[in-house]
PDB file of C-alpha atoms in Angstrom:
ATOM      1  CA  UNK A   1      20.435  34.354  84.861  1.00  0.00           C
ATOM      2  CA  UNK A   2      23.424  33.342  87.022  1.00  0.00           C
ATOM      3  CA  UNK A   3      21.081  32.176  89.795  1.00  0.00           C
ATOM      4  CA  UNK A   4      19.508  29.686  87.369  1.00  0.00           C
ATOM      5  CA  UNK A   5      22.951  28.299  86.534  1.00  0.00           C
ATOM      6  CA  UNK A   6      23.774  27.875  90.217  1.00  0.00           C
ATOM      7  CA  UNK A   7      20.517  25.986  90.770  1.00  0.00           C
ATOM      8  CA  UNK A   8      21.087  23.865  87.666  1.00  0.00           C
ATOM      9  CA  UNK A   9      24.650  23.083  88.707  1.00  0.00           C
ATOM     10  CA  UNK A  10      23.478  22.241  92.239  1.00  0.00           C
ATOM     11  CA  UNK A  11      20.817  19.925  90.841  1.00  0.00           C
ATOM     12  CA  UNK A  12      23.392  18.172  88.652  1.00  0.00           C
ATOM     13  CA  UNK A  13      25.745  17.714  91.618  1.00  0.00           C
ATOM     14  CA  UNK A  14      22.940  16.270  93.770  1.00  0.00           C
ATOM     15  CA  UNK A  15      21.929  13.911  90.934  1.00  0.00           C
ATOM     16  CA  UNK A  16      25.518  12.703  90.505  1.00  0.00           C
ATOM     17  CA  UNK A  17      25.894  12.094  94.243  1.00  0.00           C
ATOM     18  CA  UNK A  18      22.594  10.183  94.298  1.00  0.00           C
ATOM     19  CA  UNK A  19      23.704   8.105  91.305  1.00  0.00           C
ATOM     20  CA  UNK A  20      27.018   7.307  93.008  1.00  0.00           C
ATOM     21  CA  UNK A  21      25.307   6.073  96.186  1.00  0.00           C
ATOM     22  CA  UNK A  22      22.690   4.157  94.232  1.00  0.00           C
ATOM     23  CA  UNK A  23      25.391   2.322  92.264  1.00  0.00           C
ATOM     24  CA  UNK A  24      27.443   1.676  95.392  1.00  0.00           C
ATOM     25  CA  UNK A  25      24.675   0.391  97.667  1.00  0.00           C
ATOM     26  CA  UNK A  26      21.825  -0.776  95.418  1.00  0.00           C
ATOM     27  CA  UNK A  27      23.587  -2.416  92.466  1.00  0.00           C
ATOM     28  CA  UNK A  28      25.364  -5.718  92.970  1.00  0.00           C
ATOM     29  CA  UNK A  29      28.938  -5.651  91.733  1.00  0.00           C
ATOM     30  CA  UNK A  30      30.181  -7.893  88.962  1.00  0.00           C
ATOM     31  CA  UNK A  31      32.232 -10.474  90.827  1.00  0.00           C
ATOM     32  CA  UNK A  32      34.741 -12.910  89.415  1.00  0.00           C
ATOM     33  CA  UNK A  33      34.145 -15.731  91.874  1.00  0.00           C
ATOM     34  CA  UNK A  34      37.392 -17.394  90.801  1.00  0.00           C
ATOM     35  CA  UNK A  35      39.300 -14.471  92.315  1.00  0.00           C
ATOM     36  CA  UNK A  36      37.444 -14.561  95.643  1.00  0.00           C
ATOM     37  CA  UNK A  37      39.372 -16.223  98.477  1.00  0.00           C
ATOM     38  CA  UNK A  38      37.078 -18.574 100.382  1.00  0.00           C
ATOM     39  CA  UNK A  39      37.568 -21.142 103.122  1.00  0.00           C
ATOM     40  CA  UNK A  40      35.154 -23.690 104.545  1.00  0.00           C
ATOM     41  CA  UNK A  41      34.318 -24.162 108.226  1.00  0.00           C
ATOM     42  CA  UNK A  42      37.486 -26.274 108.628  1.00  0.00           C
ATOM     43  CA  UNK A  43      39.652 -23.473 107.189  1.00  0.00           C
ATOM     44  CA  UNK A  44      40.251 -25.418 103.980  1.00  0.00           C
ATOM     45  CA  UNK A  45      40.435 -23.330 100.779  1.00  0.00           C
ATOM     46  CA  UNK A  46      37.412 -23.583  98.512  1.00  0.00           C
ATOM     47  CA  UNK A  47      37.494 -22.803  94.812  1.00  0.00           C
ATOM     48  CA  UNK A  48      34.239 -21.634  93.313  1.00  0.00           C
ATOM     49  CA  UNK A  49      34.822 -24.092  90.457  1.00  0.00           C
ATOM     50  CA  UNK A  50      33.805 -26.839  92.882  1.00  0.00           C
ATOM     51  CA  UNK A  51      30.169 -25.761  92.332  1.00  0.00           C
ATOM     52  CA  UNK A  52      30.328 -26.387  88.569  1.00  0.00           C
ATOM     53  CA  UNK A  53      27.488 -28.615  87.482  1.00  0.00           C
ATOM     54  CA  UNK A  54      25.157 -27.277  90.193  1.00  0.00           C
ATOM     55  CA  UNK A  55      22.624 -24.499  90.174  1.00  0.00           C
ATOM     56  CA  UNK A  56      23.790 -22.262  92.997  1.00  0.00           C
ATOM     57  CA  UNK A  57      22.363 -19.430  95.048  1.00  0.00           C
ATOM     58  CA  UNK A  58      25.209 -17.414  96.562  1.00  0.00           C
ATOM     59  CA  UNK A  59      24.209 -15.207  99.493  1.00  0.00           C
ATOM     60  CA  UNK A  60      26.659 -12.670 100.884  1.00  0.00           C
ATOM     61  CA  UNK A  61      25.300 -12.452 104.380  1.00  0.00           C
ATOM     62  CA  UNK A  62      26.062 -11.919 108.068  1.00  0.00           C
ATOM     63  CA  UNK A  63      24.657 -13.364 111.274  1.00  0.00           C
ATOM     64  CA  UNK A  64      23.822  -9.892 112.649  1.00  0.00           C
ATOM     65  CA  UNK A  65      21.876  -8.702 109.566  1.00  0.00           C
ATOM     66  CA  UNK A  66      18.059  -8.895 110.013  1.00  0.00           C
ATOM     67  CA  UNK A  67      17.290  -8.968 106.267  1.00  0.00           C
ATOM     68  CA  UNK A  68      19.946 -11.647 105.761  1.00  0.00           C
ATOM     69  CA  UNK A  69      18.428 -13.750 108.540  1.00  0.00           C
ATOM     70  CA  UNK A  70      14.944 -13.423 107.020  1.00  0.00           C
ATOM     71  CA  UNK A  71      16.182 -14.402 103.575  1.00  0.00           C
ATOM     72  CA  UNK A  72      18.115 -17.424 104.884  1.00  0.00           C
ATOM     73  CA  UNK A  73      15.099 -18.511 106.962  1.00  0.00           C
ATOM     74  CA  UNK A  74      12.885 -18.383 103.848  1.00  0.00           C
ATOM     75  CA  UNK A  75      15.440 -20.242 101.725  1.00  0.00           C
ATOM     76  CA  UNK A  76      15.580 -22.942 104.379  1.00  0.00           C
ATOM     77  CA  UNK A  77      11.776 -23.187 104.461  1.00  0.00           C
ATOM     78  CA  UNK A  78      11.535 -23.833 100.698  1.00  0.00           C
ATOM     79  CA  UNK A  79      14.820 -25.664 100.107  1.00  0.00           C
ATOM     80  CA  UNK A  80      13.328 -29.159 100.009  1.00  0.00           C
ATOM     81  CA  UNK A  81      10.056 -28.285  98.277  1.00  0.00           C
ATOM     82  CA  UNK A  82      10.911 -25.630  95.663  1.00  0.00           C
ATOM     83  CA  UNK A  83      14.700 -25.558  95.415  1.00  0.00           C
ATOM     84  CA  UNK A  84      15.542 -29.237  94.982  1.00  0.00           C
ATOM     85  CA  UNK A  85      18.908 -29.621  93.308  1.00  0.00           C
ATOM     86  CA  UNK A  86      19.951 -26.060  94.106  1.00  0.00           C
ATOM     87  CA  UNK A  87      23.070 -25.506  96.214  1.00  0.00           C
ATOM     88  CA  UNK A  88      22.778 -22.606  98.649  1.00  0.00           C
ATOM     89  CA  UNK A  89      26.117 -21.039  99.544  1.00  0.00           C
ATOM     90  CA  UNK A  90      26.287 -18.487 102.342  1.00  0.00           C
ATOM     91  CA  UNK A  91      29.412 -16.318 102.335  1.00  0.00           C
ATOM     92  CA  UNK A  92      30.326 -14.117 105.286  1.00  0.00           C
ATOM     93  CA  UNK A  93      33.312 -11.982 106.167  1.00  0.00           C
ATOM     94  CA  UNK A  94      32.718 -12.495 109.881  1.00  0.00           C
ATOM     95  CA  UNK A  95      35.254 -14.375 112.020  1.00  0.00           C
ATOM     96  CA  UNK A  96      35.177 -18.112 111.384  1.00  0.00           C
ATOM     97  CA  UNK A  97      33.986 -18.927 114.921  1.00  0.00           C
ATOM     98  CA  UNK A  98      30.897 -16.714 114.414  1.00  0.00           C
ATOM     99  CA  UNK A  99      30.102 -18.376 111.101  1.00  0.00           C
ATOM    100  CA  UNK A 100      30.548 -21.830 112.638  1.00  0.00           C
ATOM    101  CA  UNK A 101      28.340 -20.903 115.618  1.00  0.00           C
ATOM    102  CA  UNK A 102      25.637 -19.553 113.298  1.00  0.00           C
ATOM    103  CA  UNK A 103      25.697 -22.640 111.076  1.00  0.00           C
ATOM    104  CA  UNK A 104      25.457 -24.959 114.089  1.00  0.00           C
ATOM    105  CA  UNK A 105      22.727 -22.908 115.761  1.00  0.00           C
ATOM    106  CA  UNK A 106      20.512 -22.751 112.670  1.00  0.00           C
ATOM    107  CA  UNK A 107      21.360 -26.199 111.246  1.00  0.00           C
ATOM    108  CA  UNK A 108      20.500 -24.902 107.767  1.00  0.00           C
ATOM    109  CA  UNK A 109      21.488 -27.353 105.005  1.00  0.00           C
ATOM    110  CA  UNK A 110      23.627 -24.715 103.311  1.00  0.00           C
ATOM    111  CA  UNK A 111      27.315 -24.497 102.510  1.00  0.00           C
ATOM    112  CA  UNK A 112      28.805 -21.838 104.787  1.00  0.00           C
ATOM    113  CA  UNK A 113      32.034 -20.203 103.657  1.00  0.00           C
ATOM    114  CA  UNK A 114      34.248 -17.487 105.036  1.00  0.00           C
ATOM    115  CA  UNK A 115      35.408 -14.715 102.772  1.00  0.00           C
ATOM    116  CA  UNK A 116      39.096 -14.151 103.475  1.00  0.00           C
ATOM    117  CA  UNK A 117      38.838 -10.432 102.755  1.00  0.00           C
ATOM    118  CA  UNK A 118      36.274  -7.838 103.813  1.00  0.00           C
ATOM    119  CA  UNK A 119      33.053  -7.591 101.804  1.00  0.00           C
ATOM    120  CA  UNK A 120      34.069  -4.141 100.592  1.00  0.00           C
ATOM    121  CA  UNK A 121      37.278  -5.531  99.072  1.00  0.00           C
ATOM    122  CA  UNK A 122      35.230  -7.584  96.616  1.00  0.00           C
ATOM    123  CA  UNK A 123      32.737  -4.774  95.992  1.00  0.00           C
ATOM    124  CA  UNK A 124      29.968  -5.858  98.365  1.00  0.00           C
ATOM    125  CA  UNK A 125      28.788  -2.676 100.087  1.00  0.00           C
ATOM    126  CA  UNK A 126      25.341  -3.785 101.196  1.00  0.00           C
ATOM    127  CA  UNK A 127      23.970  -7.107 102.430  1.00  0.00           C
ATOM    128  CA  UNK A 128      22.240  -9.321 101.685  1.00  0.00           C
ATOM    129  CA  UNK A 129      23.625  -9.500  98.157  1.00  0.00           C
ATOM    130  CA  UNK A 130      22.532 -12.581  96.266  1.00  0.00           C
ATOM    131  CA  UNK A 131      23.776 -14.131  93.023  1.00  0.00           C
ATOM    132  CA  UNK A 132      21.979 -16.803  91.020  1.00  0.00           C
ATOM    133  CA  UNK A 133      24.517 -18.973  89.229  1.00  0.00           C
ATOM    134  CA  UNK A 134      23.746 -21.656  86.661  1.00  0.00           C
ATOM    135  CA  UNK A 135      25.506 -25.017  86.406  1.00  0.00           C
ATOM    136  CA  UNK A 136      28.108 -23.530  84.020  1.00  0.00           C
ATOM    137  CA  UNK A 137      29.067 -21.008  86.739  1.00  0.00           C
ATOM    138  CA  UNK A 138      27.510 -18.110  84.826  1.00  0.00           C
ATOM    139  CA  UNK A 139      25.923 -15.420  86.959  1.00  0.00           C
ATOM    140  CA  UNK A 140      22.333 -15.116  85.753  1.00  0.00           C
ATOM    141  CA  UNK A 141      21.050 -12.543  88.259  1.00  0.00           C
ATOM    142  CA  UNK A 142      22.397 -10.443  91.069  1.00  0.00           C
ATOM    143  CA  UNK A 143      20.314  -8.635  93.664  1.00  0.00           C
ATOM    144  CA  UNK A 144      21.135  -6.314  96.527  1.00  0.00           C
ATOM    145  CA  UNK A 145      18.664  -6.503  99.383  1.00  0.00           C
ATOM    146  CA  UNK A 146      16.071  -8.903 100.651  1.00  0.00           C
ATOM    147  CA  UNK A 147      14.441 -11.323  98.194  1.00  0.00           C
ATOM    148  CA  UNK A 148      10.994 -12.611  99.144  1.00  0.00           C
ATOM    149  CA  UNK A 149      11.591 -16.307  98.495  1.00  0.00           C
ATOM    150  CA  UNK A 150       8.254 -17.172 100.128  1.00  0.00           C
ATOM    151  CA  UNK A 151       6.442 -15.777  97.065  1.00  0.00           C
ATOM    152  CA  UNK A 152       6.037 -18.832  94.792  1.00  0.00           C
ATOM    153  CA  UNK A 153       6.061 -16.793  91.571  1.00  0.00           C
ATOM    154  CA  UNK A 154       9.277 -15.012  92.556  1.00  0.00           C
ATOM    155  CA  UNK A 155      10.899 -18.282  93.520  1.00  0.00           C
ATOM    156  CA  UNK A 156       9.848 -19.992  90.278  1.00  0.00           C
ATOM    157  CA  UNK A 157      11.027 -17.058  88.157  1.00  0.00           C
ATOM    158  CA  UNK A 158      14.426 -16.910  89.874  1.00  0.00           C
ATOM    159  CA  UNK A 159      14.856 -20.677  89.669  1.00  0.00           C
ATOM    160  CA  UNK A 160      14.164 -20.621  85.907  1.00  0.00           C
ATOM    161  CA  UNK A 161      16.895 -18.000  85.474  1.00  0.00           C
ATOM    162  CA  UNK A 162      19.428 -20.586  86.653  1.00  0.00           C
ATOM    163  CA  UNK A 163      18.518 -23.022  83.838  1.00  0.00           C
TER     164      UNK A 163
END
């Protein structure tokens, strides 16, 4: 009988550890964008309120992250055709010179911002992490991991969420 309890307790501990890691790395944190310290490529402070009135896709990303690069490449490919009127904001915690170099090298028509603190300080533990924000600055969806923006049905569904 005691062996069954040990196995049951072990199973519970493993389940709790798995739940902890799932929540930490697979669930996007609730972020109050008004409390996030951001600067533009000229080191000028940016308040998230400046995006009010615009549908916005916010991508926490880095220039060294393969999934981030794929997602940004796809967003760029459909920006003019399927995401007209949608602001794409790329936020990185990398040094400003790396962000500037990446933005110049890719020439994506996105707003690139530097996060003044580390990703982990705002709860981002895995990238890419993407937020869909409507024009009233309400977060309508958050996703950790790569989003296949090249799939028209996915893109249309996500765009409708921002209405």
